[in-house]
XYZ file of C-alpha atoms in Angstrom:
764
model
C -5.127 -3.331 4.268
C -6.513 -2.895 0.807
C -5.414 -2.792 -2.804
C -5.961 0.411 -4.730
C -6.747 0.713 -8.414
C -4.234 2.863 -10.279
C -5.047 1.616 -13.760
C -8.079 0.982 -15.898
C -9.857 -1.629 -13.808
C -13.467 -1.080 -12.911
C -14.206 0.647 -9.620
C -16.511 -2.217 -8.568
C -13.340 -4.316 -8.099
C -14.378 -6.815 -10.750
C -17.486 -7.883 -8.840
C -19.812 -7.219 -11.760
C -22.299 -5.067 -9.829
C -24.993 -3.821 -12.169
C -28.184 -1.807 -11.863
C -31.535 -3.560 -12.060
C -32.439 -1.647 -15.227
C -29.214 -2.634 -16.942
C -29.708 -6.246 -15.914
C -33.287 -6.300 -17.202
C -32.170 -4.856 -20.532
C -29.386 -7.398 -20.854
C -31.774 -10.271 -20.106
C -34.245 -8.978 -22.684
C -31.551 -8.966 -25.347
C -30.367 -12.355 -24.178
C -33.837 -13.841 -24.476
C -34.123 -12.597 -28.034
C -30.640 -13.912 -28.881
C -31.372 -17.301 -27.350
C -33.962 -18.130 -29.956
C -36.849 -17.120 -27.680
C -37.509 -14.035 -29.750
C -37.021 -12.840 -33.318
C -33.460 -12.861 -34.752
C -32.193 -10.671 -37.581
C -32.419 -12.262 -41.002
C -29.207 -14.065 -41.912
C -27.827 -13.978 -38.345
C -26.021 -17.083 -37.072
C -28.123 -19.209 -34.757
C -27.395 -18.765 -31.052
C -28.189 -20.988 -28.114
C -28.858 -20.228 -24.475
C -25.883 -21.241 -22.378
C -26.353 -21.172 -18.627
C -23.106 -20.851 -16.663
C -23.532 -21.862 -13.039
C -21.012 -21.378 -10.228
C -21.354 -23.894 -7.425
C -20.173 -23.637 -3.806
C -19.531 -19.895 -3.919
C -22.675 -18.784 -2.087
C -22.424 -15.458 -0.316
C -19.900 -14.049 -2.746
C -19.999 -11.441 -5.464
C -19.294 -13.209 -8.737
C -18.498 -12.261 -12.302
C -18.519 -14.632 -15.281
C -17.070 -14.071 -18.739
C -16.871 -16.278 -21.832
C -14.415 -16.116 -24.750
C -14.635 -17.684 -28.192
C -11.451 -19.789 -28.470
C -11.151 -19.096 -32.193
C -11.621 -15.317 -32.315
C -11.194 -14.581 -28.570
C -14.281 -12.419 -28.710
C -15.536 -11.785 -25.173
C -19.097 -12.353 -23.947
C -20.279 -11.000 -20.617
C -22.545 -13.336 -18.657
C -25.141 -11.255 -16.764
C -25.093 -12.262 -13.086
C -27.481 -10.559 -10.686
C -26.255 -9.346 -7.322
C -25.971 -12.317 -4.962
C -26.744 -14.826 -7.721
C -24.487 -17.705 -8.761
C -25.438 -18.133 -12.413
C -26.234 -16.317 -15.617
C -27.257 -17.080 -19.178
C -25.640 -15.913 -22.389
C -26.541 -16.415 -26.062
C -23.694 -18.071 -27.983
C -23.298 -19.435 -31.509
C -21.871 -22.910 -32.010
C -18.154 -23.115 -31.203
C -15.409 -23.775 -28.642
C -15.319 -21.531 -25.576
C -13.437 -20.670 -22.398
C -15.278 -19.357 -19.371
C -13.746 -17.920 -16.208
C -15.754 -17.152 -13.082
C -14.156 -14.990 -10.425
C -15.805 -14.610 -7.045
C -15.058 -12.799 -3.792
C -16.348 -12.044 -0.362
C -13.174 -10.035 0.224
C -11.436 -11.093 3.432
C -12.861 -14.628 3.536
C -12.355 -16.198 0.130
C -11.616 -15.085 -3.380
C -10.860 -17.138 -6.451
C -11.146 -18.192 -10.096
C -12.795 -21.151 -11.785
C -11.869 -21.561 -15.482
C -13.319 -24.182 -17.801
C -13.530 -24.954 -21.519
C -16.755 -26.095 -23.167
C -18.422 -26.490 -26.552
C -21.723 -25.318 -27.968
C -23.168 -27.560 -30.673
C -26.765 -27.084 -31.755
C -28.736 -26.775 -28.536
C -28.954 -24.941 -25.271
C -26.601 -26.212 -22.586
C -25.505 -25.705 -18.981
C -21.889 -25.258 -17.927
C -21.119 -25.999 -14.278
C -18.179 -24.448 -12.445
C -17.194 -25.674 -8.983
C -15.500 -23.272 -6.561
C -14.573 -26.224 -4.328
C -12.005 -27.223 -6.964
C -10.059 -23.985 -6.461
C -6.817 -24.254 -4.480
C -4.881 -21.405 -2.807
C -2.283 -19.804 -5.038
C 0.795 -17.909 -3.962
C 4.262 -18.541 -2.597
C 6.085 -20.202 0.258
C 9.400 -18.805 1.461
C 12.080 -20.222 3.735
C 11.486 -17.412 6.246
C 9.176 -18.735 9.000
C 8.552 -15.201 10.259
C 7.036 -14.029 6.980
C 3.390 -14.303 6.098
C 1.257 -13.345 3.082
C -0.609 -10.049 3.172
C -2.325 -9.799 -0.189
C -2.415 -11.644 -3.488
C -3.202 -10.183 -6.892
C -3.851 -12.443 -9.871
C -5.176 -12.369 -13.398
C -5.169 -14.473 -16.537
C -3.582 -13.660 -19.862
C -5.523 -15.205 -22.740
C -3.770 -16.979 -25.636
C -4.234 -13.860 -27.812
C -2.405 -11.742 -25.204
C -5.318 -9.862 -23.649
C -5.475 -9.790 -19.835
C -8.661 -11.042 -18.168
C -10.369 -11.939 -14.874
C -8.579 -9.667 -12.392
C -8.848 -10.483 -8.700
C -7.352 -9.422 -5.349
C -7.283 -11.621 -2.257
C -6.200 -11.094 1.335
C -3.529 -13.405 2.708
C -3.609 -16.864 1.080
C -7.316 -16.572 0.338
C -6.980 -16.182 -3.444
C -7.507 -19.554 -5.138
C -7.611 -20.925 -8.667
C -9.171 -24.095 -10.034
C -6.956 -26.241 -12.302
C -7.157 -26.114 -16.084
C -4.901 -27.139 -18.957
C -5.124 -24.875 -21.995
C -2.304 -23.963 -24.360
C -1.514 -20.251 -24.269
C -3.543 -19.478 -21.129
C -1.403 -17.937 -18.375
C -2.204 -17.412 -14.707
C -0.246 -14.411 -13.345
C 0.206 -14.261 -9.565
C 1.672 -11.381 -7.554
C 1.857 -11.861 -3.795
C 3.152 -9.595 -1.027
C 4.521 -10.985 2.233
C 5.771 -9.228 5.349
C 6.697 -10.042 8.932
C 3.787 -11.629 10.756
C 2.033 -9.255 13.154
C 3.240 -6.106 11.383
C 1.004 -3.059 11.141
C 0.884 0.721 10.915
C 2.660 1.412 14.218
C 4.698 -1.792 14.002
C 5.934 -1.838 10.393
C 7.654 -4.854 8.931
C 11.440 -4.567 8.450
C 11.081 -6.294 5.086
C 8.662 -6.823 2.213
C 8.469 -9.606 -0.356
C 7.090 -8.856 -3.826
C 6.868 -12.215 -5.575
C 5.595 -12.832 -9.086
C 5.066 -15.997 -11.114
C 3.376 -17.013 -14.347
C 1.766 -20.444 -14.678
C 1.798 -21.092 -18.402
C -0.688 -23.217 -20.332
C -3.283 -23.021 -17.582
C -3.245 -23.305 -13.812
C -1.975 -26.444 -12.044
C -3.702 -28.450 -9.342
C -1.481 -26.843 -6.713
C -0.634 -23.303 -7.908
C 1.955 -22.597 -5.200
C 5.604 -21.677 -5.828
C 8.380 -22.340 -3.302
C 11.169 -19.726 -3.221
C 14.228 -19.086 -1.086
C 15.355 -15.673 0.084
C 18.857 -16.424 -1.178
C 17.506 -16.767 -4.697
C 15.666 -13.434 -4.717
C 16.732 -9.910 -5.624
C 17.327 -7.636 -2.615
C 17.064 -3.855 -2.415
C 17.769 -1.860 0.747
C 15.577 1.247 0.947
C 15.744 3.999 3.551
C 12.762 6.317 3.882
C 13.323 9.557 5.785
C 10.547 10.811 8.023
C 9.105 14.234 7.342
C 7.086 14.571 10.499
C 5.920 12.369 13.336
C 4.969 9.295 11.339
C 6.025 5.831 12.470
C 5.635 4.294 9.033
C 4.924 5.020 5.398
C 2.902 2.895 2.993
C 4.582 1.223 0.039
C 2.323 0.336 -2.896
C 3.463 -1.902 -5.725
C 2.207 -3.826 -8.726
C 3.850 -6.449 -10.918
C 3.793 -6.557 -14.701
C 4.466 -9.267 -17.269
C 7.193 -9.291 -19.910
C 4.777 -7.831 -22.448
C 3.835 -5.036 -20.049
C 0.368 -6.218 -19.041
C -0.608 -5.881 -15.398
C -3.643 -6.023 -13.158
C -3.576 -2.295 -12.428
C -3.934 -3.058 -8.721
C -1.272 -1.849 -6.291
C -0.789 -3.847 -3.075
C 0.227 -2.074 0.116
C 2.233 -2.667 3.279
C 3.569 -0.377 5.974
C 7.329 0.221 5.845
C 9.353 1.831 8.641
C 10.516 5.429 8.603
C 13.980 6.640 9.612
C 15.514 3.165 9.186
C 16.190 0.892 6.227
C 13.947 -1.953 5.180
C 14.764 -4.869 2.883
C 12.766 -5.361 -0.289
C 12.875 -8.921 -1.661
C 11.753 -9.319 -5.274
C 11.395 -12.020 -7.875
C 14.473 -11.653 -10.117
C 13.766 -10.232 -13.551
C 10.159 -9.266 -12.798
C 9.155 -5.622 -13.132
C 7.619 -3.892 -10.117
C 6.127 -0.416 -10.240
C 5.954 1.459 -6.934
C 4.925 4.569 -5.123
C 5.161 5.581 -1.478
C 2.637 7.348 0.739
C 3.211 9.396 3.865
C -0.464 9.590 4.775
C -1.956 11.761 1.988
C 1.471 12.602 0.516
C 2.516 10.267 -2.308
C 5.992 10.027 -3.853
C 6.653 8.267 -7.143
C 9.507 5.766 -7.113
C 11.403 4.279 -10.057
C 10.340 0.780 -11.014
C 12.490 -2.143 -9.908
C 13.638 -4.889 -12.260
C 16.618 -6.561 -10.606
C 18.695 -9.717 -10.984
C 19.090 -12.157 -8.113
C 21.324 -11.036 -5.269
C 22.010 -7.784 -3.465
C 21.316 -4.644 -5.519
C 24.207 -2.860 -3.811
C 23.731 0.790 -2.890
C 20.883 1.707 -0.561
C 17.994 3.564 -2.159
C 17.030 6.775 -0.335
C 13.593 8.406 -0.349
C 12.080 11.464 1.297
C 14.881 13.939 1.817
C 13.811 17.507 2.637
C 13.039 20.092 1.404
C 9.882 19.126 -0.495
C 9.288 21.578 -3.330
C 7.549 21.796 -6.696
C 9.115 20.803 -10.000
C 7.903 20.248 -13.542
C 6.180 16.870 -13.575
C 7.169 14.338 -16.199
C 3.661 13.929 -17.585
C 1.699 16.899 -16.198
C 3.112 20.398 -16.026
C 2.124 23.993 -16.605
C 2.241 25.240 -20.185
C 1.231 27.928 -22.647
C -0.817 27.539 -25.822
C -2.906 29.808 -28.044
C -2.670 32.801 -25.733
C -3.647 30.818 -22.616
C -1.729 29.745 -19.534
C -2.629 26.232 -18.338
C -1.280 25.980 -14.810
C -0.854 22.575 -13.216
C 1.987 22.063 -10.747
C 1.029 18.511 -9.786
C 4.541 17.580 -8.601
C 4.254 20.294 -5.976
C 5.865 18.368 -3.103
C 8.746 16.418 -4.655
C 11.639 15.369 -2.453
C 15.224 16.568 -2.721
C 16.260 13.254 -4.315
C 14.103 14.109 -7.332
C 11.143 11.794 -6.679
C 7.980 13.511 -7.862
C 5.358 13.959 -5.154
C 2.070 15.585 -4.227
C -0.189 15.751 -1.188
C -3.824 14.795 -1.803
C -4.992 16.959 1.096
C -2.875 19.982 0.188
C -4.458 23.191 -1.058
C -3.171 25.072 -4.097
C -3.739 28.595 -5.393
C -2.572 30.429 -8.528
C -2.414 34.164 -9.173
C -1.420 35.704 -12.521
C -0.724 39.403 -12.921
C 0.700 41.811 -15.478
C 1.963 44.884 -13.712
C -0.896 46.052 -11.480
C -3.510 44.124 -13.478
C -4.783 40.837 -12.066
C -5.376 38.477 -14.980
C -6.588 35.635 -12.813
C -6.697 34.453 -9.203
C -7.865 30.922 -8.509
C -9.993 29.712 -5.675
C -8.474 27.056 -3.413
C -7.789 24.026 -5.638
C -6.719 20.435 -5.234
C -3.180 19.587 -6.434
C -4.672 17.799 -9.452
C -6.654 20.763 -10.781
C -5.608 22.807 -13.808
C -6.186 26.566 -13.768
C -6.342 28.470 -17.057
C -5.746 32.189 -17.599
C -5.966 34.210 -20.818
C -2.843 36.190 -21.693
C -3.916 38.853 -24.219
C -1.337 40.114 -26.674
C -1.467 43.591 -25.103
C 0.299 42.399 -21.956
C 4.091 42.574 -22.187
C 5.069 40.902 -18.940
C 3.665 38.376 -16.507
C 4.034 37.242 -12.918
C 2.705 33.873 -11.749
C 2.403 32.889 -8.107
C 1.889 29.262 -7.179
C 1.308 28.463 -3.498
C 0.709 25.064 -1.932
C -0.323 24.581 1.714
C -0.361 21.310 3.641
C -0.527 19.987 7.197
C -0.841 16.693 9.051
C 0.823 14.059 11.183
C 3.348 13.030 8.555
C 3.473 16.345 6.697
C 5.089 18.748 9.133
C 7.666 19.906 6.588
C 7.166 22.238 3.610
C 3.964 23.504 5.186
C 3.787 26.308 2.639
C 5.732 26.454 -0.620
C 5.195 29.708 -2.493
C 6.862 30.334 -5.860
C 6.835 33.628 -7.777
C 7.856 33.522 -11.430
C 8.115 36.625 -13.606
C 9.036 36.795 -17.300
C 8.533 39.001 -20.391
C 6.098 38.084 -23.123
C 9.047 37.594 -25.460
C 10.079 34.534 -23.389
C 6.828 32.705 -24.170
C 6.841 30.054 -26.918
C 6.994 31.860 -30.253
C 7.017 35.174 -28.440
C 3.453 34.494 -27.343
C 2.188 32.885 -30.553
C 3.405 29.330 -29.980
C 2.832 26.347 -27.719
C 5.162 24.916 -25.103
C 6.499 24.967 -21.580
C 6.373 27.906 -19.231
C 9.612 29.950 -19.527
C 10.439 29.563 -15.824
C 13.137 28.028 -13.648
C 12.653 25.680 -10.685
C 14.807 26.021 -7.567
C 16.585 22.875 -6.399
C 17.553 22.681 -2.730
C 19.579 20.073 -0.865
C 20.391 20.418 2.833
C 23.407 18.598 4.216
C 23.683 17.061 7.666
C 20.026 16.106 8.081
C 19.258 13.031 10.132
C 16.762 10.311 9.233
C 13.924 12.528 10.482
C 15.060 15.454 8.297
C 16.344 17.410 11.293
C 19.558 19.398 11.587
C 21.623 19.837 14.715
C 22.424 23.304 16.035
C 25.237 24.966 14.128
C 26.201 25.460 10.477
C 24.754 23.271 7.717
C 25.475 23.457 4.016
C 22.622 24.187 1.617
C 23.179 23.459 -2.056
C 20.976 25.558 -4.305
C 20.525 25.833 -8.060
C 17.969 26.847 -10.672
C 16.794 24.467 -13.395
C 15.128 26.157 -16.405
C 12.213 24.308 -17.967
C 13.023 25.584 -21.463
C 16.086 24.125 -23.130
C 18.783 26.630 -24.052
C 17.953 28.915 -21.143
C 20.464 29.479 -18.369
C 19.656 30.597 -14.834
C 21.678 32.258 -12.082
C 20.973 32.033 -8.368
C 21.311 35.397 -6.631
C 20.442 34.856 -2.977
C 19.605 32.246 -0.313
C 17.942 33.281 2.954
C 16.748 31.394 6.006
C 14.383 31.928 8.929
C 13.973 30.235 12.288
C 10.623 31.874 13.143
C 8.382 30.665 10.311
C 9.254 33.555 8.022
C 8.793 36.457 10.440
C 12.450 37.463 10.009
C 15.079 36.444 7.440
C 18.868 36.111 7.449
C 20.969 36.085 4.261
C 22.991 32.862 4.033
C 26.635 33.536 3.128
C 28.130 31.671 0.189
C 30.438 28.811 1.100
C 33.587 27.844 -0.793
C 31.867 25.608 -3.352
C 29.792 27.406 -6.004
C 26.073 27.065 -5.313
C 26.670 26.175 -1.651
C 25.531 28.397 1.200
C 25.940 28.202 4.961
C 22.851 28.238 7.160
C 23.480 28.527 10.886
C 20.742 26.604 12.695
C 19.931 28.092 16.128
C 19.583 25.747 19.084
C 16.036 26.971 19.727
C 14.817 26.415 16.162
C 12.130 23.747 15.734
C 12.098 24.350 11.972
C 14.066 26.344 9.424
C 12.505 28.098 6.430
C 14.395 28.771 3.192
C 13.966 31.436 0.518
C 15.873 31.498 -2.779
C 15.933 34.055 -5.589
C 17.456 34.163 -9.063
C 17.166 35.214 -12.699
C 17.432 33.572 -16.104
C 18.805 34.464 -19.520
C 15.322 34.985 -21.010
C 14.663 37.938 -18.727
C 12.784 36.005 -16.087
C 13.123 35.853 -12.310
C 12.073 33.459 -9.582
C 11.655 33.594 -5.799
C 10.617 30.552 -3.826
C 9.799 30.461 -0.114
C 9.647 27.117 1.699
C 8.145 27.371 5.147
C 9.503 24.692 7.501
C 11.896 23.419 4.858
C 13.642 21.153 7.391
C 13.613 20.461 11.111
C 15.848 21.943 13.763
C 17.042 20.679 17.156
C 14.155 22.106 19.228
C 10.897 20.262 19.819
C 8.294 20.556 17.063
C 5.489 23.020 17.664
C 2.195 24.124 16.176
C 2.046 26.271 13.055
C -0.516 29.062 12.880
C -0.659 31.388 9.895
C -3.357 34.035 9.927
C -6.599 33.779 11.876
C -7.373 30.072 11.428
C -7.944 28.240 14.712
C -9.159 24.843 15.942
C -11.035 24.169 19.171
C -11.023 21.271 21.605
C -11.295 17.793 20.101
C -13.782 15.418 21.744
C -12.923 11.763 21.119
C -15.678 9.120 21.158
C -18.034 11.493 22.992
C -15.589 11.536 25.894
C -15.950 7.790 26.529
C -13.312 5.059 26.473
C -12.941 3.505 23.042
C -12.272 -0.235 22.874
C -11.321 -1.134 19.295
C -11.967 -4.439 17.646
C -8.978 -6.735 17.751
C -8.998 -7.279 13.990
C -10.844 -5.749 11.085
C -11.765 -2.100 10.990
C -13.636 -0.005 13.500
C -13.682 3.760 13.766
C -13.498 6.281 16.577
C -15.334 9.575 16.091
C -13.657 12.905 16.820
C -15.560 16.202 16.860
C -14.092 19.720 16.920
C -14.626 23.263 15.705
C -12.581 25.185 13.139
C -12.790 28.939 12.620
C -11.585 31.486 10.076
C -13.164 34.771 8.902
C -12.994 33.665 5.262
C -14.396 30.199 6.000
C -12.847 26.737 6.260
C -12.050 24.851 3.058
C -10.857 21.640 4.732
C -9.927 20.312 8.169
C -8.869 17.092 9.804
C -7.729 15.484 13.031
C -5.431 12.689 14.149
C -4.527 11.066 17.453
C -1.018 10.485 18.741
C 0.444 8.579 21.685
C 3.364 10.070 23.604
C 4.740 13.514 22.831
C 3.721 15.653 19.873
C 7.369 16.090 18.946
C 8.177 12.391 18.843
C 5.103 10.166 19.315
C 5.403 6.404 19.454
C 2.011 5.856 17.838
C -0.319 7.654 15.407
C -3.797 6.966 14.002
C -5.221 9.419 11.509
C -8.414 9.877 9.549
C -8.584 8.306 6.097
C -10.450 11.291 4.652
C -10.745 14.912 5.858
C -13.407 15.782 8.388
C -16.959 16.654 7.421
C -17.367 20.324 8.398
C -20.642 22.308 8.479
C -20.757 26.094 8.863
C -22.818 27.511 11.700
C -25.422 30.075 10.586
C -24.143 33.681 10.577
C -20.792 32.532 11.941
C -17.221 31.877 10.853
C -17.136 28.702 12.958
C -17.560 25.223 11.510
C -18.577 22.068 13.361
C -16.403 19.194 12.166
C -16.710 15.430 12.545
C -13.969 12.963 11.592
C -13.983 9.166 11.615
C -10.577 7.690 12.468
C -10.160 4.003 11.521
C -8.836 2.073 14.508
C -8.285 -1.647 14.971
C -6.151 -3.257 17.628
C -3.792 -5.252 15.430
C -3.529 -3.378 12.143
C -3.883 0.265 13.122
C -2.390 0.309 16.649
C -0.350 -2.878 16.757
C 1.378 -2.579 20.140
C -0.049 -3.255 23.601
C 2.076 -0.463 25.060
C 0.040 2.063 23.068
C -3.093 1.369 25.114
C -4.135 4.284 27.301
C -4.401 8.022 26.725
C -4.038 9.455 23.225
C -3.753 13.165 22.489
C -5.327 15.095 19.632
C -3.802 17.201 16.884
C -5.688 18.944 14.105
C -5.272 20.957 10.947
C -7.455 23.406 9.046
C -7.170 25.470 5.851
C -8.938 28.788 5.361
C -11.177 29.359 2.375
C -9.024 32.261 1.185
C -5.986 29.993 0.774
C -3.833 32.235 2.954
C -4.414 31.149 6.548
C -4.044 27.720 8.108
C -3.325 25.883 11.346
C -1.572 22.622 12.171
C -0.613 21.307 15.577
C -1.686 19.855 18.921
C -5.029 20.986 20.338
C -6.837 20.378 23.640
C -8.510 17.007 23.865
C -7.604 13.425 24.689
C -9.135 10.016 24.227
C -8.764 6.719 26.060
C -8.125 3.727 23.771
C -7.964 0.461 25.698
C -7.482 -3.228 25.025
C -10.631 -5.311 25.293
C -10.936 -7.834 28.114
C -13.145 -10.854 28.823
C -14.009 -13.003 31.845
C -15.378 -16.510 32.050
C -17.269 -17.789 35.121
C -18.160 -21.159 36.602
C -19.798 -21.604 40.018
C -19.799 -25.085 41.615
C -21.266 -27.241 42.939
C -24.713 -26.906 41.393
C -26.992 -27.277 43.310
C -25.396 -26.624 46.701
C -26.375 -27.342 50.303
C -27.211 -24.389 52.599
C -24.067 -23.092 54.293
C -21.806 -25.020 51.968
C -18.987 -23.405 50.010
C -19.508 -22.225 46.466
C -16.298 -22.035 44.482
C -16.368 -19.573 41.598
C -13.614 -19.827 39.017
C -12.912 -17.813 35.918
C -10.256 -16.743 33.471
C -9.393 -13.168 32.551
C -8.023 -12.482 29.081
C -7.213 -9.343 27.137
C -6.620 -8.619 23.473
C -2.959 -8.712 22.448
C -2.652 -6.114 19.708
C 0.756 -7.409 18.633
C -0.541 -10.789 17.583
C -4.207 -10.318 16.809
C -5.231 -12.755 19.556
C -6.196 -12.825 23.224
C -3.771 -13.477 26.054
C -3.975 -14.046 29.805
C -4.077 -10.988 32.060
C -2.031 -11.957 35.122
C -1.880 -10.267 38.513
C -5.236 -8.517 38.141
C -7.849 -8.109 40.864
C -11.207 -9.743 40.081
C -14.299 -9.179 42.185
C -17.003 -11.808 42.958
C -20.560 -10.468 42.999
C -23.853 -12.136 43.965
C -27.485 -11.339 43.139
C -30.266 -13.050 45.095
C -32.937 -14.671 42.937
C -35.684 -12.146 42.169
C -33.488 -9.166 43.075
C -31.702 -6.582 40.903
C -29.070 -5.682 43.494
C -25.533 -7.040 43.321
C -23.449 -7.616 46.459
C -19.663 -7.990 46.594
C -18.696 -11.295 48.249
C -14.928 -11.179 47.839
C -12.106 -10.912 45.368
C -9.133 -12.768 43.981
C -6.032 -12.166 41.881
C -5.414 -13.824 38.540
C -2.453 -16.163 38.179
C 0.003 -16.362 35.276
C -2.643 -18.007 33.092
C -5.301 -15.443 33.994
C -7.154 -17.909 36.219
C -8.871 -16.753 39.397
C -10.775 -18.540 42.198
C -13.032 -16.966 44.819
C -15.173 -18.804 47.397
C -18.356 -17.846 49.248
C -20.947 -19.426 51.568
C -24.208 -20.455 49.938
C -27.319 -19.074 51.652
C -30.044 -18.570 49.037
C -30.656 -19.185 45.362
C -28.994 -16.628 43.119
C -26.502 -15.750 40.448
C -22.753 -15.275 40.622
C -20.624 -13.146 38.323
C -17.069 -11.846 38.181
C -16.121 -8.224 37.589
C -12.838 -6.754 36.345
C -12.500 -3.030 37.012
C -9.925 -2.545 34.277
C -6.770 -0.429 34.218
C -5.485 2.537 32.271
C -4.659 0.090 29.465
C -7.369 -2.607 29.684
C -11.119 -2.071 29.590
C -13.374 -3.244 32.402
C -15.644 -6.236 31.886
C -18.137 -8.544 33.529
C -18.498 -12.255 33.120
C -21.840 -13.803 32.338
C -24.034 -14.899 35.281
C -23.945 -18.460 36.623
C -27.074 -19.246 38.687
C -26.848 -21.713 41.574
C -29.795 -23.262 43.459
C -29.546 -23.891 47.201
C -31.236 -27.165 48.210
């Protein structure tokens, strides 16, 4: 897992990585400022201060110094891989903080105060003085995942940001009035991962005032924490979503780093929080992110369950970024293009967006395929009296099988624009709001009637809007049925057929400013039938080859990657494509691993076919997480056409074998041995246990004993044995000549084959 920067922190993660040229320039200025070169007339004398960090070899380090009177900051240049730097300082009292990291091994801070009098000096910082910081809870099943910490200086400015994995973030003690160490730590159930999400998450925050103590650890009890139940609905085949969160201080300062854990879909999870602390959050379904309201709760149960991710997912005016009109120009940005029915703003990073603006038969602008963040501008000359804007967003993927295409058509007269076309403001349009009753936790409806609540929300105050029609389709928009109005105003009845895998919705209406809107949501919610592939237009994807057709044995911990290759084709070209692997059925898999970025696709010469390569991160514990998921995985893929009209998403031919690693020990005795005597060969067979990130005995497995005569390259099978409950095996053979013995495990559909090392035995 990894923290992600959502604020203003540097992309180098605070490691202070600099170019050689920049470092040389800084050292040149430093030399001049240290009295080794000319100083400007009248300038205060400065002295070379060397700040050295001990016992942090092999880390990336960053050192800063602050004047304790003015709190002016000085950067200490530290070369890559170095543990010291020199800075020119005038006489005064100072605070220095070194932060160092080698990511998953150790990360920490070393603060220290010092004085500069009238000569050069050396300040020594010792990383061995740093002690782990974080929290202990009275839940023995919970363990730390990540820790985020930073200091707040006495003048209120935040400083020295750092992120550590597990309990690896440490801080050395210091006593200094006004200096605050802020610590945010996330804990979850031990052994949790992507396909085995934790049923709870702890977000704990504490401030150590007036410095950091010798043991910066806080003990808390679950009974004393705030508790929020949250239920996240699935919108596809995902097993889990990713919750990101950051903590902020009373004055609003924060590290800007969001810490992540997997949370389960289709069931509730418990969120434990430090009472009174403010936590900002967002949720990710793969590339689809949904903004959540911040939490700032008192101790105890928050009461009502919080719900996230109800279908349909449609666009709405974003709080901070939305389409507008100014100075005769449309600025189109529908960034909240995939918001859920609960009102949480959302977008899909891998979605594709297009805009088209017309006036009558005249096309004023038609965008290329854009990302959901892009803004598209179109001139609206005064001679045009009416406008029509189409916004279409396409998406596909393992966890994005709903709202595959959302297309909205707005039309309005020029008179509806701000100032009649001479002003600045919001687009004079209305957004449909749709809520479907009776959906289960996977956003599926049973066969039969369901109630759909529909309304229109104008973006311009004082405008009213009237819904005129709701339609639905069971065949991905090929045919449409008008939904009859139910008894309650704004409620319509949609009859879901038993053979419908998905249901599409289309709504139409008008507003009091002379505008109209029609929105079509393909695959708005799921039906009772098994999910199937979606193919719109000519886009197609060929067979996926996983790991060159060979068995893939992931590392038990850490990150490895399996390669998947495939072809994607469309007459207009391919703008983006990707692949993921699933275990079990496509409709309801029990495991998923997907690529972290779209595939790299290269067009074949004089062809509409692209060769694509994707790297799918896979590790035994974190990405797979369950031993039962070892074996055959199937492939699914998605692709968007360059014209923004055609796309494909669904299962494709191709499978891959992902197996648990195995290992064998060997020991042949006695050594040496008499001719004709018995050689007893023992060993132990173990396999990786993905649940626990460790190895475990493989019992009841056949192990073969092989022998190679000295000087030969040929192996002969001498016998076999079966491992006991502890994985131990014993096989005997008659000694005839000098040679080597080894054990072989042929493997199974779930465990990879392996050989032991060779144990050579001399015959006397």
